[in-house]
Short mmCIF file of C-alpha atoms in Angstrom, two decimals:
data_model
loop_
_atom_site.label_atom_id
_atom_site.label_comp_id
_atom_site.label_asym_id
_atom_site.label_seq_id
_atom_site.Cartn_x
_atom_site.Cartn_y
_atom_site.Cartn_z
CA MET A 1 46.88 172.92 -60.95
CA SER A 2 46.15 176.38 -62.36
CA LEU A 3 48.44 179.34 -61.69
CA VAL A 4 45.78 181.12 -59.61
CA ALA A 5 45.20 178.06 -57.47
CA GLY A 6 48.94 177.67 -56.99
CA VAL A 7 49.31 181.25 -55.82
CA GLN A 8 46.39 180.85 -53.42
CA LEU A 9 47.88 177.66 -51.98
CA ALA A 10 51.30 179.27 -51.54
CA SER A 11 49.71 182.28 -49.82
CA LEU A 12 47.78 180.01 -47.49
CA ARG A 13 50.92 178.10 -46.56
CA LEU A 14 52.77 181.36 -45.87
CA LEU A 15 49.98 182.59 -43.61
CA CYS A 16 49.95 179.29 -41.74
CA PHE A 17 53.71 179.47 -41.29
CA LEU A 18 53.57 183.04 -40.00
CA TRP A 19 50.71 182.23 -37.64
CA SER A 20 52.40 179.15 -36.22
CA HIS A 21 55.70 180.98 -35.72
CA TRP A 22 54.40 184.39 -34.53
CA PRO A 23 56.20 184.13 -31.15
CA VAL A 24 59.50 183.86 -33.02
CA PHE A 25 58.81 186.99 -35.04
CA VAL A 26 57.72 188.89 -31.93
CA CYS A 27 60.96 187.90 -30.20
CA ILE A 28 63.02 189.00 -33.21
CA TRP A 29 61.22 192.37 -33.26
CA LEU A 30 61.74 192.83 -29.52
CA LEU A 31 65.44 192.00 -29.83
CA TYR A 32 65.79 194.47 -32.68
CA ALA A 33 63.97 197.20 -30.72
CA ALA A 34 66.17 196.53 -27.69
CA ALA A 35 69.33 196.72 -29.80
CA VAL A 36 68.22 200.04 -31.31
CA ALA A 37 67.42 201.42 -27.84
CA VAL A 38 70.81 200.35 -26.45
CA HIS A 39 72.58 201.94 -29.42
CA ARG A 40 70.66 205.20 -28.94
CA LEU A 41 71.57 205.32 -25.25
CA THR A 42 75.25 204.42 -25.64
CA LEU A 43 76.72 204.94 -29.12
CA HIS A 44 74.40 207.56 -30.61
CA PRO A 45 75.97 211.06 -31.11
CA LEU A 46 73.36 212.49 -28.71
CA ALA A 47 73.87 209.81 -26.06
CA GLY A 48 75.84 212.16 -23.79
CA PHE A 49 73.11 214.79 -23.51
CA PRO A 50 70.85 214.87 -20.44
CA GLY A 51 67.23 213.84 -20.54
CA PRO A 52 64.90 210.94 -19.70
CA ARG A 53 66.28 207.60 -20.84
CA LEU A 54 63.00 206.65 -22.45
CA ALA A 55 63.04 209.86 -24.51
CA GLY A 56 66.54 209.04 -25.73
CA ALA A 57 65.73 205.42 -26.47
CA SER A 58 62.38 205.76 -28.22
CA TYR A 59 59.85 208.16 -29.73
CA CYS A 60 57.26 206.61 -27.39
CA TYR A 61 57.94 209.28 -24.74
CA GLU A 62 57.04 212.09 -27.14
CA PHE A 63 54.12 210.07 -28.53
CA TRP A 64 52.65 209.66 -25.05
CA PHE A 65 52.58 213.37 -24.26
CA ASP A 66 51.66 214.72 -27.70
CA VAL A 67 49.29 212.05 -29.02
CA VAL A 68 47.89 210.14 -26.04
CA LEU A 69 47.68 213.12 -23.67
CA GLY A 70 47.01 215.57 -26.50
CA GLY A 71 49.62 218.25 -27.12
CA ARG A 72 51.25 218.19 -23.68
CA TYR A 73 54.86 217.63 -24.67
CA THR A 74 55.81 221.32 -24.66
CA ARG A 75 54.78 221.56 -21.00
CA GLU A 76 56.72 218.38 -20.25
CA ILE A 77 59.80 219.78 -22.01
CA ALA A 78 59.57 222.88 -19.80
CA SER A 79 59.64 220.66 -16.70
CA LEU A 80 62.54 218.62 -18.15
CA HIS A 81 64.61 221.80 -18.39
CA GLN A 82 64.06 222.42 -14.69
CA ARG A 83 65.45 218.96 -13.95
CA TYR A 84 68.20 218.58 -16.55
CA GLY A 85 69.33 222.06 -17.54
CA PRO A 86 69.23 224.33 -20.61
CA ILE A 87 69.87 221.54 -23.15
CA VAL A 88 67.68 218.43 -23.04
CA ARG A 89 67.39 215.40 -25.30
CA ILE A 90 63.67 215.11 -26.08
CA ASN A 91 63.68 212.22 -28.57
CA PRO A 92 66.37 209.94 -30.02
CA ASP A 93 67.48 212.46 -32.68
CA GLU A 94 66.56 215.86 -31.24
CA LEU A 95 67.61 218.34 -28.57
CA HIS A 96 65.74 221.25 -27.06
CA CYS A 97 67.18 224.51 -25.69
CA ASN A 98 65.54 227.05 -23.38
CA ASP A 99 68.48 229.47 -23.11
CA ALA A 100 67.48 232.86 -24.54
CA GLY A 101 71.09 233.68 -25.34
CA PHE A 102 71.26 230.79 -27.81
CA VAL A 103 68.40 231.95 -30.06
CA ASP A 104 70.61 233.46 -32.74
CA SER A 105 72.76 230.33 -32.88
CA VAL A 106 69.77 228.06 -33.41
CA TYR A 107 68.06 230.44 -35.85
CA PRO A 108 70.84 232.56 -37.42
CA HIS A 109 70.26 235.55 -39.69
CA GLY A 110 72.19 235.47 -42.96
CA ARG A 111 75.01 233.20 -41.81
CA GLY A 112 74.79 229.48 -41.34
CA ARG A 113 72.58 227.02 -43.17
CA ARG A 114 69.65 225.50 -41.30
CA ASN A 115 67.49 222.69 -42.62
CA LYS A 116 64.14 221.99 -41.07
CA SER A 117 63.86 218.72 -39.18
CA ARG A 118 62.06 215.98 -41.11
CA HIS A 119 60.36 214.87 -37.89
CA TYR A 120 59.06 218.41 -37.37
CA LEU A 121 57.79 218.70 -40.95
CA ALA A 122 55.88 215.42 -40.68
CA ALA A 123 53.26 217.32 -38.66
CA ILE A 124 52.76 219.90 -41.43
CA PRO A 125 49.49 219.30 -43.36
CA TRP A 126 50.12 217.59 -46.69
CA GLY A 127 48.66 220.51 -48.68
CA LEU A 128 51.45 222.76 -47.37
CA ARG A 129 54.39 220.41 -48.01
CA LEU A 130 55.42 222.12 -51.29
CA SER A 131 55.37 225.61 -49.76
CA GLY A 132 58.32 227.43 -48.24
CA VAL A 133 56.94 226.51 -44.81
CA GLY A 134 57.11 222.82 -45.67
CA THR A 135 60.56 222.89 -47.31
CA ALA A 136 63.29 221.03 -45.42
CA ASP A 137 66.45 221.94 -47.35
CA HIS A 138 67.95 225.37 -46.58
CA ASP A 139 69.00 226.16 -50.15
CA HIS A 140 65.70 225.00 -51.63
CA HIS A 141 63.81 227.14 -49.11
CA ARG A 142 66.00 230.12 -49.95
CA LEU A 143 65.24 229.67 -53.66
CA ARG A 144 61.50 229.52 -53.06
CA ARG A 145 61.46 232.42 -50.62
CA ALA A 146 63.55 234.72 -52.81
CA ALA A 147 60.86 234.64 -55.49
CA ILE A 148 58.30 236.42 -53.28
CA ASN A 149 60.42 237.93 -50.51
CA LYS A 150 60.30 241.39 -52.06
CA TYR A 151 56.53 241.23 -52.36
CA PHE A 152 56.21 240.94 -48.56
CA SER A 153 58.81 243.60 -47.83
CA ARG A 154 57.96 246.61 -45.70
CA SER A 155 58.00 248.98 -48.69
CA GLN A 156 55.61 246.77 -50.65
CA VAL A 157 53.23 246.48 -47.69
CA VAL A 158 53.21 250.28 -47.27
CA ARG A 159 52.44 250.62 -50.97
CA ASN A 160 49.35 248.42 -50.56
CA GLU A 161 48.32 249.65 -47.12
CA SER A 162 45.00 251.07 -48.36
CA LEU A 163 43.74 247.50 -48.79
CA ILE A 164 44.13 246.91 -45.05
CA HIS A 165 42.58 250.25 -44.06
CA ARG A 166 39.57 249.53 -46.25
CA ASN A 167 38.95 246.06 -44.83
CA ALA A 168 39.55 247.16 -41.22
CA GLN A 169 36.82 249.79 -41.57
CA ARG A 170 34.48 247.24 -43.16
CA LEU A 171 35.13 244.90 -40.23
CA CYS A 172 34.23 247.65 -37.75
CA ASP A 173 31.10 248.56 -39.73
CA LYS A 174 29.92 244.96 -39.70
CA ILE A 175 30.54 244.53 -35.96
CA VAL A 176 28.64 247.75 -35.17
CA GLN A 177 25.74 246.54 -37.32
CA HIS A 178 25.66 243.36 -35.22
CA ARG A 179 24.24 245.34 -32.28
CA ARG A 180 21.46 243.53 -30.39
CA ARG A 181 21.81 240.42 -32.55
CA GLY A 182 23.30 238.32 -29.79
CA PRO A 183 26.86 237.30 -28.94
CA PHE A 184 29.35 236.12 -31.53
CA GLU A 185 32.84 234.67 -31.51
CA ALA A 186 35.55 237.31 -31.95
CA MET A 187 37.91 234.88 -33.70
CA ALA A 188 35.30 234.21 -36.39
CA ALA A 189 34.93 237.92 -37.12
CA TYR A 190 38.67 238.53 -37.25
CA SER A 191 39.22 235.47 -39.45
CA CYS A 192 36.83 236.93 -42.02
CA PHE A 193 38.85 240.15 -42.04
CA THR A 194 42.29 238.55 -42.32
CA ALA A 195 41.20 236.02 -44.95
CA ASP A 196 39.78 238.82 -47.11
CA VAL A 197 42.98 240.86 -46.78
CA LEU A 198 45.26 237.94 -47.59
CA THR A 199 43.30 236.64 -50.57
CA SER A 200 43.14 240.17 -52.04
CA TYR A 201 46.86 240.59 -51.43
CA CYS A 202 47.79 237.20 -52.88
CA PHE A 203 45.37 236.82 -55.78
CA GLY A 204 43.81 240.22 -56.45
CA HIS A 205 40.42 238.65 -55.58
CA SER A 206 38.90 238.68 -52.09
CA LEU A 207 36.93 235.79 -50.64
CA GLY A 208 34.26 238.36 -49.73
CA ASN A 209 33.76 237.04 -46.20
CA LEU A 210 32.94 240.50 -44.85
CA ASP A 211 30.18 240.87 -47.45
CA GLN A 212 28.37 237.73 -46.32
CA PRO A 213 25.77 237.59 -43.53
CA GLY A 214 27.13 236.25 -40.26
CA TRP A 215 30.74 235.36 -39.58
CA GLN A 216 31.84 232.62 -41.93
CA PRO A 217 34.20 230.84 -42.17
CA ALA A 218 34.52 230.17 -38.44
CA PHE A 219 38.20 229.19 -38.57
CA LYS A 220 38.64 228.60 -34.84
CA GLY A 221 36.28 225.64 -34.61
CA THR A 222 37.68 224.20 -37.83
CA ILE A 223 41.28 224.45 -36.70
CA ASP A 224 40.40 223.04 -33.26
CA ASN A 225 38.88 219.98 -34.92
CA MET A 226 41.75 219.41 -37.34
CA THR A 227 44.83 220.06 -35.26
CA GLY A 228 44.38 216.88 -33.26
CA VAL A 229 45.79 214.89 -36.18
CA PHE A 230 48.96 216.98 -36.61
CA TYR A 231 51.04 215.22 -33.96
CA LEU A 232 49.65 211.82 -34.89
CA SER A 233 50.85 212.38 -38.46
CA ARG A 234 54.28 213.31 -37.08
CA HIS A 235 54.62 209.73 -35.84
CA LEU A 236 52.61 208.20 -38.69
CA PRO A 237 53.76 210.34 -41.65
CA GLN A 238 51.62 208.59 -44.26
CA LEU A 239 48.47 209.55 -42.36
CA ALA A 240 48.53 213.05 -43.87
CA ARG A 241 48.73 211.64 -47.40
CA VAL A 242 45.93 209.13 -46.75
CA ALA A 243 43.74 211.95 -45.42
CA ASP A 244 44.19 213.74 -48.75
CA TRP A 245 42.52 210.83 -50.52
CA ILE A 246 39.27 211.11 -48.55
CA PRO A 247 36.59 212.62 -50.84
CA LEU A 248 35.61 216.17 -49.93
CA SER A 249 31.91 215.26 -50.08
CA LEU A 250 32.42 212.60 -47.40
CA VAL A 251 34.32 215.02 -45.14
CA GLN A 252 31.54 217.61 -45.51
CA ARG A 253 28.99 215.03 -44.38
CA LEU A 254 31.10 214.09 -41.34
CA SER A 255 32.00 217.66 -40.31
CA SER A 256 30.73 220.84 -41.95
CA GLN A 257 33.51 222.89 -40.30
CA ILE A 258 36.37 220.71 -41.51
CA GLY A 259 34.64 220.39 -44.85
CA SER A 260 34.56 224.19 -45.19
CA LEU A 261 38.29 224.45 -44.55
CA LEU A 262 39.12 221.61 -46.94
CA GLU A 263 36.93 223.24 -49.58
CA LEU A 264 38.97 226.41 -49.14
CA ILE A 265 42.24 224.46 -49.49
CA GLN A 266 41.21 222.08 -52.26
CA VAL A 267 38.71 224.13 -54.29
CA THR A 268 38.60 227.87 -53.56
CA ILE A 269 42.31 228.68 -53.34
CA PRO A 270 43.21 226.52 -56.39
CA ARG A 271 40.50 228.41 -58.31
CA LEU A 272 41.96 231.76 -57.25
CA VAL A 273 45.43 230.55 -58.22
CA LYS A 274 44.14 229.56 -61.68
CA LEU A 275 42.54 232.99 -62.15
CA ALA A 276 45.76 234.76 -61.19
CA LYS A 277 47.76 232.44 -63.47
CA MET A 278 45.40 233.08 -66.40
CA ALA A 279 45.68 236.83 -65.86
CA THR A 280 49.47 236.61 -65.90
CA ASP A 281 49.63 234.31 -68.94
CA SER A 282 47.34 236.58 -70.95
CA ASP A 283 49.02 239.73 -69.66
CA CYS A 284 45.64 241.40 -69.19
CA SER A 285 45.30 241.55 -65.44
CA GLY A 286 44.91 245.30 -65.44
CA LYS A 287 46.37 245.49 -61.94
CA SER A 288 48.52 248.37 -60.81
CA ARG A 289 50.30 245.98 -58.48
CA PRO A 290 51.35 242.35 -58.98
CA THR A 291 49.80 239.58 -56.93
CA VAL A 292 51.83 236.96 -55.09
CA ILE A 293 50.98 234.40 -57.77
CA GLN A 294 52.09 236.78 -60.52
CA ALA A 295 55.33 237.40 -58.65
CA LEU A 296 55.96 233.64 -58.52
CA LEU A 297 55.12 233.08 -62.17
CA GLU A 298 57.30 235.97 -63.36
CA SER A 299 60.24 234.99 -61.15
CA ASP A 300 63.40 233.13 -62.17
CA LEU A 301 62.18 229.92 -60.55
CA PRO A 302 62.43 226.80 -62.73
CA SER A 303 59.22 225.60 -64.36
CA SER A 304 58.96 222.74 -61.85
CA GLU A 305 58.41 225.38 -59.15
CA LYS A 306 55.56 227.01 -61.08
CA THR A 307 53.14 224.12 -61.38
CA LEU A 308 49.57 224.63 -60.21
CA THR A 309 50.11 222.18 -57.33
CA ARG A 310 53.20 224.04 -56.10
CA LEU A 311 51.59 227.48 -56.43
CA THR A 312 48.50 226.27 -54.59
CA SER A 313 50.61 224.88 -51.75
CA GLU A 314 52.40 228.22 -51.35
CA ALA A 315 49.11 230.11 -51.46
CA ASN A 316 47.55 227.82 -48.85
CA ALA A 317 50.49 228.41 -46.51
CA VAL A 318 50.25 232.19 -46.85
CA VAL A 319 46.47 232.39 -46.44
CA LEU A 320 46.06 229.86 -43.62
CA GLY A 321 49.15 230.92 -41.66
CA GLY A 322 48.43 234.62 -42.00
CA THR A 323 44.75 234.26 -41.17
CA HIS A 324 45.39 232.35 -37.96
CA THR A 325 48.23 234.55 -36.69
CA VAL A 326 46.56 237.96 -37.02
CA SER A 327 43.07 236.83 -36.01
CA THR A 328 44.41 235.11 -32.89
CA VAL A 329 46.38 238.17 -31.77
CA LEU A 330 43.31 240.37 -32.27
CA THR A 331 41.24 237.88 -30.26
CA VAL A 332 43.77 237.89 -27.40
CA LEU A 333 43.83 241.70 -27.42
CA THR A 334 40.04 241.90 -27.46
CA TYR A 335 39.76 239.75 -24.35
CA HIS A 336 42.44 241.51 -22.34
CA LEU A 337 41.41 245.05 -23.28
CA LEU A 338 37.78 244.32 -22.41
CA ALA A 339 38.84 242.63 -19.17
CA ASN A 340 41.08 245.62 -18.29
CA PRO A 341 39.13 248.84 -19.03
CA ALA A 342 41.98 251.04 -17.73
CA GLN A 343 44.32 249.64 -20.39
CA LEU A 344 41.72 250.20 -23.11
CA SER A 345 41.16 253.78 -21.90
CA ARG A 346 44.91 254.45 -21.96
CA LEU A 347 45.18 253.05 -25.48
CA ARG A 348 42.27 255.15 -26.73
CA SER A 349 43.74 258.30 -25.18
CA GLU A 350 47.04 257.73 -26.96
CA LEU A 351 45.34 257.02 -30.29
CA GLN A 352 43.26 260.19 -30.04
CA THR A 353 46.47 262.26 -30.09
CA VAL A 354 47.00 261.32 -33.75
CA VAL A 355 43.50 260.33 -34.92
CA GLY A 356 40.91 262.97 -35.71
CA ASP A 357 38.47 260.69 -37.52
CA ALA A 358 38.33 257.02 -36.51
CA THR A 359 37.03 256.10 -39.97
CA ASN A 360 40.09 257.67 -41.60
CA LEU A 361 43.14 256.45 -39.70
CA PRO A 362 46.66 257.78 -40.21
CA PRO A 363 49.18 255.54 -42.00
CA TRP A 364 50.90 252.58 -40.41
CA THR A 365 54.17 254.52 -40.19
CA THR A 366 52.42 257.03 -37.89
CA LEU A 367 50.61 254.45 -35.77
CA GLU A 368 53.76 252.42 -35.10
CA GLN A 369 55.34 255.48 -33.47
CA LEU A 370 52.78 255.29 -30.64
CA PRO A 371 54.57 253.53 -27.76
CA TYR A 372 51.58 252.16 -25.87
CA LEU A 373 49.88 250.85 -29.03
CA SER A 374 53.15 249.10 -29.90
CA ALA A 375 53.38 247.68 -26.38
CA VAL A 376 49.81 246.35 -26.53
CA ILE A 377 50.47 244.61 -29.86
CA LEU A 378 53.77 243.12 -28.68
CA GLU A 379 52.12 241.78 -25.53
CA GLY A 380 49.37 240.26 -27.66
CA LEU A 381 51.99 238.58 -29.84
CA ARG A 382 53.79 237.25 -26.77
CA LEU A 383 50.61 235.63 -25.42
CA MET A 384 49.58 234.33 -28.86
CA TYR A 385 52.94 232.51 -29.27
CA GLY A 386 52.67 231.82 -33.02
CA ILE A 387 53.89 228.24 -33.42
CA ALA A 388 53.78 227.49 -29.69
CA SER A 389 55.59 224.17 -29.91
CA ARG A 390 59.24 223.84 -30.89
CA ILE A 391 60.53 224.64 -34.36
CA SER A 392 63.32 222.13 -34.94
CA VAL A 393 66.21 222.85 -37.29
CA VAL A 394 69.38 221.03 -38.30
CA SER A 395 72.81 222.55 -38.83
CA PRO A 396 74.20 220.45 -41.71
CA ASP A 397 77.64 222.03 -41.97
CA GLN A 398 78.95 222.82 -38.50
CA ASP A 399 78.73 221.80 -34.87
CA LEU A 400 77.16 224.35 -32.53
CA PRO A 401 79.10 225.11 -29.33
CA PHE A 402 76.95 225.90 -26.30
CA LEU A 403 78.18 227.49 -23.07
CA ALA A 404 75.93 228.82 -20.32
CA SER A 405 75.39 228.87 -16.58
CA TRP A 406 72.61 227.00 -14.84
CA ARG A 407 71.61 226.45 -11.24
CA PRO A 408 70.17 222.99 -10.54
CA SER A 409 67.27 222.91 -8.09
CA SER A 410 69.41 220.97 -5.61
CA ALA A 411 72.36 223.40 -5.76
CA SER A 412 72.93 226.79 -4.16
CA GLU A 413 75.24 228.08 -6.89
CA GLU A 414 75.27 228.16 -10.66
CA VAL A 415 77.34 225.68 -12.62
CA ASP A 416 78.81 226.06 -16.08
CA VAL A 417 77.20 223.96 -18.79
CA CYS A 418 79.19 223.21 -21.93
CA TYR A 419 78.06 221.11 -24.89
CA THR A 420 78.77 220.70 -28.58
CA ILE A 421 75.63 220.05 -30.60
CA PRO A 422 76.74 217.77 -33.45
CA ARG A 423 75.97 218.74 -37.01
CA GLY A 424 73.18 216.80 -38.67
CA TYR A 425 70.99 216.55 -35.57
CA ALA A 426 67.93 218.63 -34.75
CA ILE A 427 67.68 221.27 -32.07
CA GLY A 428 64.71 223.51 -31.40
CA MET A 429 63.28 226.17 -29.14
CA SER A 430 59.64 226.79 -28.16
CA ALA A 431 57.83 230.13 -28.20
CA TYR A 432 55.65 229.11 -25.25
CA ILE A 433 58.67 228.25 -23.08
CA MET A 434 60.58 231.38 -24.10
CA HIS A 435 57.61 233.71 -23.65
CA SER A 436 56.83 232.19 -20.24
CA ASP A 437 60.37 232.52 -18.86
CA PRO A 438 60.01 234.48 -15.58
CA LYS A 439 63.58 235.78 -15.91
CA LEU A 440 62.61 237.52 -19.15
CA PHE A 441 58.93 238.18 -18.50
CA PRO A 442 58.02 238.45 -14.79
CA ASN A 443 54.36 237.57 -14.15
CA ALA A 444 54.44 235.97 -17.58
CA SER A 445 50.81 234.81 -17.53
CA ARG A 446 49.53 238.37 -17.08
CA PHE A 447 48.78 240.88 -19.85
CA LEU A 448 51.21 243.71 -19.03
CA PRO A 449 51.96 245.99 -22.01
CA ASP A 450 54.19 248.19 -19.83
CA ARG A 451 56.89 245.50 -19.88
CA TRP A 452 57.68 246.68 -23.43
CA LEU A 453 58.21 250.31 -22.36
CA ASN A 454 61.16 251.97 -20.63
CA GLU A 455 60.99 254.18 -17.56
CA HIS A 456 60.13 257.17 -19.76
CA GLY A 457 57.13 255.42 -21.30
CA GLN A 458 58.85 254.97 -24.64
CA ARG A 459 59.19 251.71 -26.56
CA SER A 460 62.07 249.56 -25.35
CA ARG A 461 63.38 246.96 -27.79
CA ILE A 462 65.38 244.95 -25.24
CA LEU A 463 62.80 242.17 -24.94
CA GLU A 464 61.93 242.04 -28.64
CA ARG A 465 64.94 239.85 -29.38
CA TYR A 466 63.23 237.12 -27.33
CA LEU A 467 59.89 237.32 -29.16
CA LEU A 468 59.46 234.14 -31.23
CA SER A 469 55.89 234.67 -32.46
CA PHE A 470 57.20 235.01 -36.03
CA SER A 471 60.17 232.69 -35.40
CA ARG A 472 63.66 234.04 -36.06
CA GLY A 473 66.54 233.94 -38.51
CA ASN A 474 66.46 232.88 -42.15
CA ARG A 475 63.20 231.02 -41.60
CA GLN A 476 61.38 233.95 -40.01
CA CYS A 477 57.75 234.37 -41.07
CA LEU A 478 57.58 235.67 -44.62
CA GLY A 479 54.50 237.81 -43.95
CA MET A 480 55.69 239.45 -40.72
CA GLN A 481 55.58 243.02 -42.06
CA LEU A 482 52.11 242.49 -43.52
CA ALA A 483 50.95 241.05 -40.18
CA TYR A 484 52.32 244.03 -38.25
CA CYS A 485 50.57 246.43 -40.62
CA GLU A 486 47.27 244.59 -40.14
CA LEU A 487 47.69 244.57 -36.37
CA TYR A 488 48.48 248.27 -36.00
CA ILE A 489 45.67 249.44 -38.26
CA THR A 490 43.01 247.01 -37.03
CA THR A 491 43.83 247.37 -33.33
CA ALA A 492 43.57 251.15 -33.67
CA ALA A 493 40.26 250.91 -35.53
CA LEU A 494 38.78 248.43 -33.04
CA ALA A 495 39.91 250.42 -30.00
CA LEU A 496 38.32 253.62 -31.30
CA ARG A 497 35.22 252.35 -33.07
CA VAL A 498 34.22 249.01 -31.55
CA LEU A 499 35.72 247.91 -28.22
CA PRO A 500 34.03 250.59 -26.04
CA TRP A 501 30.68 249.12 -27.14
CA LEU A 502 31.62 245.46 -26.66
CA SER A 503 31.35 243.28 -23.58
CA LEU A 504 32.59 239.77 -22.92
CA TYR A 505 29.92 237.08 -22.99
CA GLN A 506 30.46 233.96 -20.86
CA THR A 507 34.19 234.21 -21.46
CA THR A 508 37.03 233.78 -18.97
CA ILE A 509 40.83 233.78 -19.06
CA ASP A 510 40.66 230.02 -19.72
CA ASP A 511 39.34 230.80 -23.21
CA VAL A 512 42.55 232.58 -24.24
CA GLU A 513 45.22 231.14 -21.96
CA TYR A 514 47.62 228.44 -23.21
CA ASP A 515 46.66 224.95 -22.05
CA HIS A 516 48.24 222.67 -24.66
CA ASP A 517 49.30 222.92 -28.28
CA GLN A 518 48.80 221.30 -31.64
CA LEU A 519 51.64 223.25 -33.28
CA ILE A 520 49.57 226.35 -32.40
CA ALA A 521 48.55 227.30 -28.84
CA MET A 522 45.21 225.91 -27.69
CA PRO A 523 42.99 226.83 -24.69
CA LYS A 524 41.38 224.28 -22.41
CA ARG A 525 39.33 221.65 -24.20
CA GLY A 526 35.70 222.57 -24.42
CA SER A 527 36.39 226.29 -24.75
CA LYS A 528 33.88 228.11 -26.94
CA GLY A 529 36.35 230.89 -27.67
CA VAL A 530 36.20 234.59 -26.84
CA ARG A 531 32.55 235.57 -27.27
CA VAL A 532 31.42 239.18 -27.24
CA ALA A 533 28.18 241.13 -27.46
CA VAL A 534 27.60 244.58 -28.97
CA HIS A 535 25.55 246.97 -26.84
#
């Protein structure tokens, strides 16, 4: 008998054996699963924390709400806190906290190492895994962030502020020129603006979206179509890697929107990274300011951190994250200011005290001194949420003591709650839950900029410590200062030059209000976004 025939015969016998004994293997698997569940509920370090038994025993509870029901676990976690208290076990290896006073313990500034949870990172798209956003280890993240931290500092943003002014005015010009051409989606317009700003800032070369006819790329529809796989890949981690193997040409045939985004990630941004790298290597860039890629290449990072793949991953994270954040806030503000003309009128009146020519705005440092403009932007950030679902971190070196008061629904008085969160296990907080807390933000679903002002109409910073739109602590959003600069300048330009001549088109509160999440906040399914018409 030949070797091949022998192998085939042995394989056939093995298959026959497995088929004839499948009930035995099923029983063994069930016994193993039961033993794991019993261990998680009795001997596991998190066994003493409150929460549904199924959530503590298995990831099936989370899978049901996030994958089967589609991004509903954050809402379920909010209801679990009402039943179980401020600390809840939400899966076998993770806790969730809704106590605002514990924010700085979960996400500390400067002190205390925090690794990102591996389970959390499994939902991050594969193309972002080598970026700072996708880095689990605290020290590794610190190394990567230090290389470009200075480039996103407030002073550096101020130095390059003219880039934002220029693109904000081009955005307004293009919207005004859209008069009588029918309605368009606000998010698409704002995505063009933010993508152009970020690519210019990162690479020294703009994508030129504002120079093209129409509003492309339409990021909202693309993100809506793609985010459905994020939570599935959290439970099936290899799914993200398999998706990377699908040819771009095939994806473009199946979905032009997803194909456009993948082309940006896999073709356009790598090309811009190569151009920036070539300019740095040849020392002939001719730029008065360094780009993000140049800053990375000229840093003290080891050579393994300067490969094209790593640089592209970092660039993707900056461009995609920054584009979504700013464009979503501007979309939320557009809806609410158009739906509340009195608020828009008040904002315009305040802006006119410092703006003589709407096409030549004062600097960011002047605009941020305006209290009502600041309040409008902060309220937009609150209702945008950033990463709406939890951001889970692990304290590797120390236990975290927790002490708070809580009143159960069945009790008339508050009770003290005391726990010790063991080192090595994940705990997270959710922007949606924090920003919807009626104790912090009464009438939380309403757009009320005045909540950010004191009785004298001046900016009050009391509530800002509870704003998680950019996260908090050592892992706070790298581009926060750049985002604020974009928001102040663009909101001012839109309020003075564009919004008075816009009207909502077949758009309701359901098109901006949180319904579920896929890492980011999502409106009700079927929403066509905030659509506006120029008149």
